[in-house]
GROMACS .gro file of C-alpha atoms in nm:
model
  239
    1UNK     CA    1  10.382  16.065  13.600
    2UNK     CA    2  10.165  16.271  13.351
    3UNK     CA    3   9.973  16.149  13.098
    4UNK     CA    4  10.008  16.336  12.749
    5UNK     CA    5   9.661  16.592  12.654
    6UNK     CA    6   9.486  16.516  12.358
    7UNK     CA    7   9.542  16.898  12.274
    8UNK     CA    8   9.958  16.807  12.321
    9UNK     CA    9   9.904  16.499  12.079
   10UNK     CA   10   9.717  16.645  11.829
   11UNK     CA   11   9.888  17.015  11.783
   12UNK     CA   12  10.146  16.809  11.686
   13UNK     CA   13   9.982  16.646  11.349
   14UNK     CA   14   9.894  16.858  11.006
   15UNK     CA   15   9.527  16.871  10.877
   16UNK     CA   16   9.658  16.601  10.639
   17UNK     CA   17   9.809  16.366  10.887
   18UNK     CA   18   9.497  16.386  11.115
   19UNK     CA   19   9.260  16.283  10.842
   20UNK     CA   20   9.507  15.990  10.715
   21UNK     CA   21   9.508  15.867  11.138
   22UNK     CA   22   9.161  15.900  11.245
   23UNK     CA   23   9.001  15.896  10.897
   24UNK     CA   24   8.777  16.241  10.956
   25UNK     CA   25   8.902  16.620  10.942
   26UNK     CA   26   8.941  16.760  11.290
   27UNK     CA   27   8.604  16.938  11.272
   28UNK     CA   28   8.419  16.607  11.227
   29UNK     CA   29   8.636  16.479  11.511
   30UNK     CA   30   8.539  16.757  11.712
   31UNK     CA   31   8.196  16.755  11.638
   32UNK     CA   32   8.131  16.300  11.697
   33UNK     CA   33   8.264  16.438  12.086
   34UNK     CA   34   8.004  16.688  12.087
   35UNK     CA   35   7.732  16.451  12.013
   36UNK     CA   36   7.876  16.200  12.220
   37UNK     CA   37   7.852  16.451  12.513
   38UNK     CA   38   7.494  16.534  12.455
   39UNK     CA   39   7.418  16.119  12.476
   40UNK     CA   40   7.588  16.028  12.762
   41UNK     CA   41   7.682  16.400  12.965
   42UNK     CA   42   8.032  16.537  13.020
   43UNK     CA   43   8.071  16.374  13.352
   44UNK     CA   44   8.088  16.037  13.169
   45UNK     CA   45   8.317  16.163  12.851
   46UNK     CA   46   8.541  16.368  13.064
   47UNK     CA   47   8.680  16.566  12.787
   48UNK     CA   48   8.948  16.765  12.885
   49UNK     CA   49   8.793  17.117  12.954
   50UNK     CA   50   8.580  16.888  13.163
   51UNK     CA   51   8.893  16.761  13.352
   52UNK     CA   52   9.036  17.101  13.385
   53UNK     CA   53   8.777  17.273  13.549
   54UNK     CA   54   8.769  17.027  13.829
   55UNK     CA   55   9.114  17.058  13.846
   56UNK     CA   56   9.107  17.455  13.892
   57UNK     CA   57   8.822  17.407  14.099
   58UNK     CA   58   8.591  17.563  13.876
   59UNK     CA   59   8.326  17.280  13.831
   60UNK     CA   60   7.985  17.376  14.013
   61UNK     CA   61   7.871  16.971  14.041
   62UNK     CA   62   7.714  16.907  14.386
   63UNK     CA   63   7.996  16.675  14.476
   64UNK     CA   64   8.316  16.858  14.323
   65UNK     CA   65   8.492  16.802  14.663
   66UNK     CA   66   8.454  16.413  14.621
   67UNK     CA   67   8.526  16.413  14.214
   68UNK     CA   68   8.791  16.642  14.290
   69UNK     CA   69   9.006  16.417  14.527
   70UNK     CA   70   8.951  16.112  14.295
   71UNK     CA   71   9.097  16.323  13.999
   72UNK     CA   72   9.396  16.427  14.254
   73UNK     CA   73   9.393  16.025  14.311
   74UNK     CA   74   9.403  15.926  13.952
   75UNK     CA   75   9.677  16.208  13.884
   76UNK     CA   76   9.897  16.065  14.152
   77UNK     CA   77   9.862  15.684  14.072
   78UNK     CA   78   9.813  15.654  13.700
   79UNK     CA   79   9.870  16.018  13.517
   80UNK     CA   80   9.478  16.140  13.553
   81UNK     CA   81   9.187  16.024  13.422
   82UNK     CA   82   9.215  15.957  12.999
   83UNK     CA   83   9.044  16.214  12.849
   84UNK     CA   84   8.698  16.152  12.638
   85UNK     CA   85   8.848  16.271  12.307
   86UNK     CA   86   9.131  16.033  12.408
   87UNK     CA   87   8.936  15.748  12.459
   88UNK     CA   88   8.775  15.840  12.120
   89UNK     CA   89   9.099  15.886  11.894
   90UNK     CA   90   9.256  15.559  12.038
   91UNK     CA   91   8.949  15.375  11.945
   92UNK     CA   92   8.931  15.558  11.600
   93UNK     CA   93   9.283  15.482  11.514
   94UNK     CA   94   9.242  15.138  11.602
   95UNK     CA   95   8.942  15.101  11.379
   96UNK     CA   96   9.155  15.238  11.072
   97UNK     CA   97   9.419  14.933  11.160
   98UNK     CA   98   9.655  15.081  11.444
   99UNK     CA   99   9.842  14.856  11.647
  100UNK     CA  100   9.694  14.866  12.019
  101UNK     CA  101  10.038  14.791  12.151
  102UNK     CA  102  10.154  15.144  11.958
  103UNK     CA  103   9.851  15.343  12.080
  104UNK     CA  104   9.860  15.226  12.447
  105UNK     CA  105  10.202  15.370  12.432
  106UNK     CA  106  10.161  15.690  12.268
  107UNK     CA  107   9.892  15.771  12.476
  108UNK     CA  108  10.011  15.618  12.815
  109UNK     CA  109   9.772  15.378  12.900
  110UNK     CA  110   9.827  14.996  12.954
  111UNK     CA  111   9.760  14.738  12.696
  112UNK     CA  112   9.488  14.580  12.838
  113UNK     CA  113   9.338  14.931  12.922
  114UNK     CA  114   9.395  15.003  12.538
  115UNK     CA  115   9.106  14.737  12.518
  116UNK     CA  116   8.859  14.806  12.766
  117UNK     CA  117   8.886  15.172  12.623
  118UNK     CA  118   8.783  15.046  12.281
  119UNK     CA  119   8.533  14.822  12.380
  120UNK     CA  120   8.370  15.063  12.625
  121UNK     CA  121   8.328  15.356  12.367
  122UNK     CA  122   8.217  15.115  12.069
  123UNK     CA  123   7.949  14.971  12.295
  124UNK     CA  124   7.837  15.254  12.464
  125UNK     CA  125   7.881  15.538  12.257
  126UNK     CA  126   7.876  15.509  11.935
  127UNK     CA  127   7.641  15.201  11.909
  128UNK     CA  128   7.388  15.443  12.024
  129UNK     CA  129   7.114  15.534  11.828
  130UNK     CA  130   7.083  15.864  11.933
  131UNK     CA  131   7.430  15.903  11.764
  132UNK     CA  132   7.368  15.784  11.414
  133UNK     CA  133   7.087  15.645  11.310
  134UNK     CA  134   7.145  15.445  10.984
  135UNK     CA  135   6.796  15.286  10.799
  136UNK     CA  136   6.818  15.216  10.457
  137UNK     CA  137   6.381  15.206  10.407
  138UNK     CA  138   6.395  15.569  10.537
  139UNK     CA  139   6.635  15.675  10.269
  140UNK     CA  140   6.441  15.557  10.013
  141UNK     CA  141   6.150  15.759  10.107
  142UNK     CA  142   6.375  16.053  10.123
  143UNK     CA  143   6.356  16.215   9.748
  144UNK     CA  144   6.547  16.520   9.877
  145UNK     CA  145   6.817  16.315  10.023
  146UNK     CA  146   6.844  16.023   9.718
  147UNK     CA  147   6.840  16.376   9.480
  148UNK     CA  148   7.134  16.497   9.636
  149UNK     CA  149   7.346  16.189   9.621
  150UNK     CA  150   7.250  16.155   9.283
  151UNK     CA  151   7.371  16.493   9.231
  152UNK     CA  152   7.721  16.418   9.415
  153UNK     CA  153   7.774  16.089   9.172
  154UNK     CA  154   7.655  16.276   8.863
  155UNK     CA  155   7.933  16.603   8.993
  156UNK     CA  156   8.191  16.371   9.094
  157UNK     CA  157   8.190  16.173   8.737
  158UNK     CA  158   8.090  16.467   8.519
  159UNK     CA  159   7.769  16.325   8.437
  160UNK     CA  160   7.912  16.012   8.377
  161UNK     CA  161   7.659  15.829   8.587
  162UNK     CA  162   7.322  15.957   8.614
  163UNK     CA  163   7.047  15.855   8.864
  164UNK     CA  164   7.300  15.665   9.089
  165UNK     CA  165   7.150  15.720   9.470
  166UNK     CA  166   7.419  15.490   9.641
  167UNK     CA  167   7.717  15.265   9.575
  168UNK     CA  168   7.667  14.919   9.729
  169UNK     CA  169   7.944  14.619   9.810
  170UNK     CA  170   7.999  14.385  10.041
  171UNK     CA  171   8.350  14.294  10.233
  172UNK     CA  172   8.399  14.025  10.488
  173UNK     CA  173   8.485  14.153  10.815
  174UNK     CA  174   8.753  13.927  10.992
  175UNK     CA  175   8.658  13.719  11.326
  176UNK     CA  176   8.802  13.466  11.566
  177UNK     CA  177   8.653  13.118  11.465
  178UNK     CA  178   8.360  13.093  11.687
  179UNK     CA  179   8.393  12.827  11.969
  180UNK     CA  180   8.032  12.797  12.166
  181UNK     CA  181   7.751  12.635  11.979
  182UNK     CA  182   7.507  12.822  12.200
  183UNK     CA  183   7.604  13.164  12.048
  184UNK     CA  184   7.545  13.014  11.695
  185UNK     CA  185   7.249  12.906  11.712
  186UNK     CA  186   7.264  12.584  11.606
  187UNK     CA  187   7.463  12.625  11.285
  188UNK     CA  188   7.784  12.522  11.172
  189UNK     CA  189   8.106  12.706  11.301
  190UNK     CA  190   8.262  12.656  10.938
  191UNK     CA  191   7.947  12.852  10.758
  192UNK     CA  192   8.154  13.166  10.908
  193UNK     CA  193   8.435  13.066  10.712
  194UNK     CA  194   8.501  13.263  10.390
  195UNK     CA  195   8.659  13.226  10.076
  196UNK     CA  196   8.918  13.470  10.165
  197UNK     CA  197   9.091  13.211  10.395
  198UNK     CA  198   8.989  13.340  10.727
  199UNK     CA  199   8.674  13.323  10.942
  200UNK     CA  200   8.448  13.651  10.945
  201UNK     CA  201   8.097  13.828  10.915
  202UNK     CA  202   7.964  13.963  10.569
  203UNK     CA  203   7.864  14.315  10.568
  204UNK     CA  204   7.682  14.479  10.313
  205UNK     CA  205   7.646  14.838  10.283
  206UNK     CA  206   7.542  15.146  10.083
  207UNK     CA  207   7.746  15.467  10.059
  208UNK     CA  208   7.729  15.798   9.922
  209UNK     CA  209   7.979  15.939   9.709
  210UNK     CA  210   8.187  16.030  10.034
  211UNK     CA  211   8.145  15.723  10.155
  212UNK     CA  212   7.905  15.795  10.407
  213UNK     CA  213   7.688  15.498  10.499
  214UNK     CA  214   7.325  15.520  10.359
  215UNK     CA  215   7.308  15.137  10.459
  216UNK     CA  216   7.437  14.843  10.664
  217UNK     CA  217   7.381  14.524  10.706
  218UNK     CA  218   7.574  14.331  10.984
  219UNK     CA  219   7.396  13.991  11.051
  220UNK     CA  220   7.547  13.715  10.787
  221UNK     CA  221   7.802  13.462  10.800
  222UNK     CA  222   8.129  13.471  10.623
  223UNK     CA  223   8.065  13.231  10.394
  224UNK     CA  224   7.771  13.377  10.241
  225UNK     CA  225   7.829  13.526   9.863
  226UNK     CA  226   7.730  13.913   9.923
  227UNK     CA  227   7.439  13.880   9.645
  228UNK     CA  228   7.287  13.606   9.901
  229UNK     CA  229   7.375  13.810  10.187
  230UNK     CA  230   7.181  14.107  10.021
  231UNK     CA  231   6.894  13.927   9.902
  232UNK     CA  232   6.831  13.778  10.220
  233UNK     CA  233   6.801  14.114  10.374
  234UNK     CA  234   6.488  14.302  10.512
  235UNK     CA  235   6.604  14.574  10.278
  236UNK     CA  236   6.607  14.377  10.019
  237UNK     CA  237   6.232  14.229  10.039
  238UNK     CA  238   6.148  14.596  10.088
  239UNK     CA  239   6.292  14.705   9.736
   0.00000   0.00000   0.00000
């Protein structure tokens, strides 16, 4: 068995296709894995010049004998270890609505390993501070930065609209309904229901004119109209 490479997958798609499936050019793609390496270290991303060094016995890590037989393991049981950038692309293409079913298919893994993948990266690398760091009160005290994405609105709309230093909306975010009254905190399962006809969490955030997030706000219930949502949030009392 041998598990397809990420550089076998992605050779494969245009510069047009890759931005429609992970929702980035490849050079942002290739630069989130280089920040994700400097957070957590290439021994936990395992990217796949990572993988083939121990593999060619070129790795100098003070146990490359033992990491080397449990890549020769993995190889022999399961295809080798999934790659970093892998683990990354699966969870991106989720995100932008892929099936995990298709996914855990096109790049060999199970479907319940499609999962833990997902969960594992969003958790521990990209909630991670270090990462991105979004704070909407530091923005604002950022002339420089509000300039230039008033510039990009005022470019983008041929002076159409002037002074504009983010683009704000809200969108409900689609849950399970929740089931333990403990993790509410004493409220009412149905306050997470919204008027879209499903259960969910209302985000609110500010973007730039390519949609790059100046601002997010993750911590209200579904059935909350977004001007509440906003007004009720630190950000908010801080304007």
């Amino acid at each position: 068995r041998q598990r397809r490479s990420w550089e076998q997958f992605q050779q494969y798609l245009t510069d047009r296709q890759f931005r429609r499936y992970f929702r980035m050019e490849r050079g942002c793609f290739d630069y989130l894995c280089e920040r994700i390496i400097d957070n957590v270290g290439e021994r936990e991303f395992k990217s796949e010049i990572y993988l083939r060094d121990f593999k060619n016995g070129d790795a100098t890590e003070a146990d490359t004998l033992h990491q080397t037989n449990i890549l020769h393991a993995h190889e022999r049981t399961t295809g080798g270890f999934v790659s970093g950038e892998v683990k990354l692309a699966l969870t991106l293409r989720l995100l932008a609505g892929g099936s995990y079913m298709d996914l855990a298919l096109l790049f060999d893994v199970g479907f319940s390993t499609a999962y833990e993948i997902f969960h594992k990266v969003i958790k521990e690398w990209i909630l991670d501070d270090r990462l991105v760091k979004i704070n909407g009160v530091d923005y604002c005290e950022d002339d420089k930065r509000m300039e230039e994405v008033a510039r990009g609105f005022a470019v983008a709309s041929k002076n159409v609209i002037n002074g504009c230093i983010g683009a704000i909306d809200g969108w409900i975010v689609k849950i399970r309904k929740p089931r333990r009254w403990k993790d509410l905190r004493g409220g009412d399962p149905a306050t997470f229901f919204s008027r879209k006809g499903f259960f969910g969490i209302n985000v609110q955030a500010i973007v730039d004119r390519k949609k790059r997030i100046l601002y997010r706000n993750i911590i209200h219930r579904g059935a909350e109209h977004d001007s509440t949502a906003f007004k009720h949030s630190n950000f908010y009392q801080w304007l």
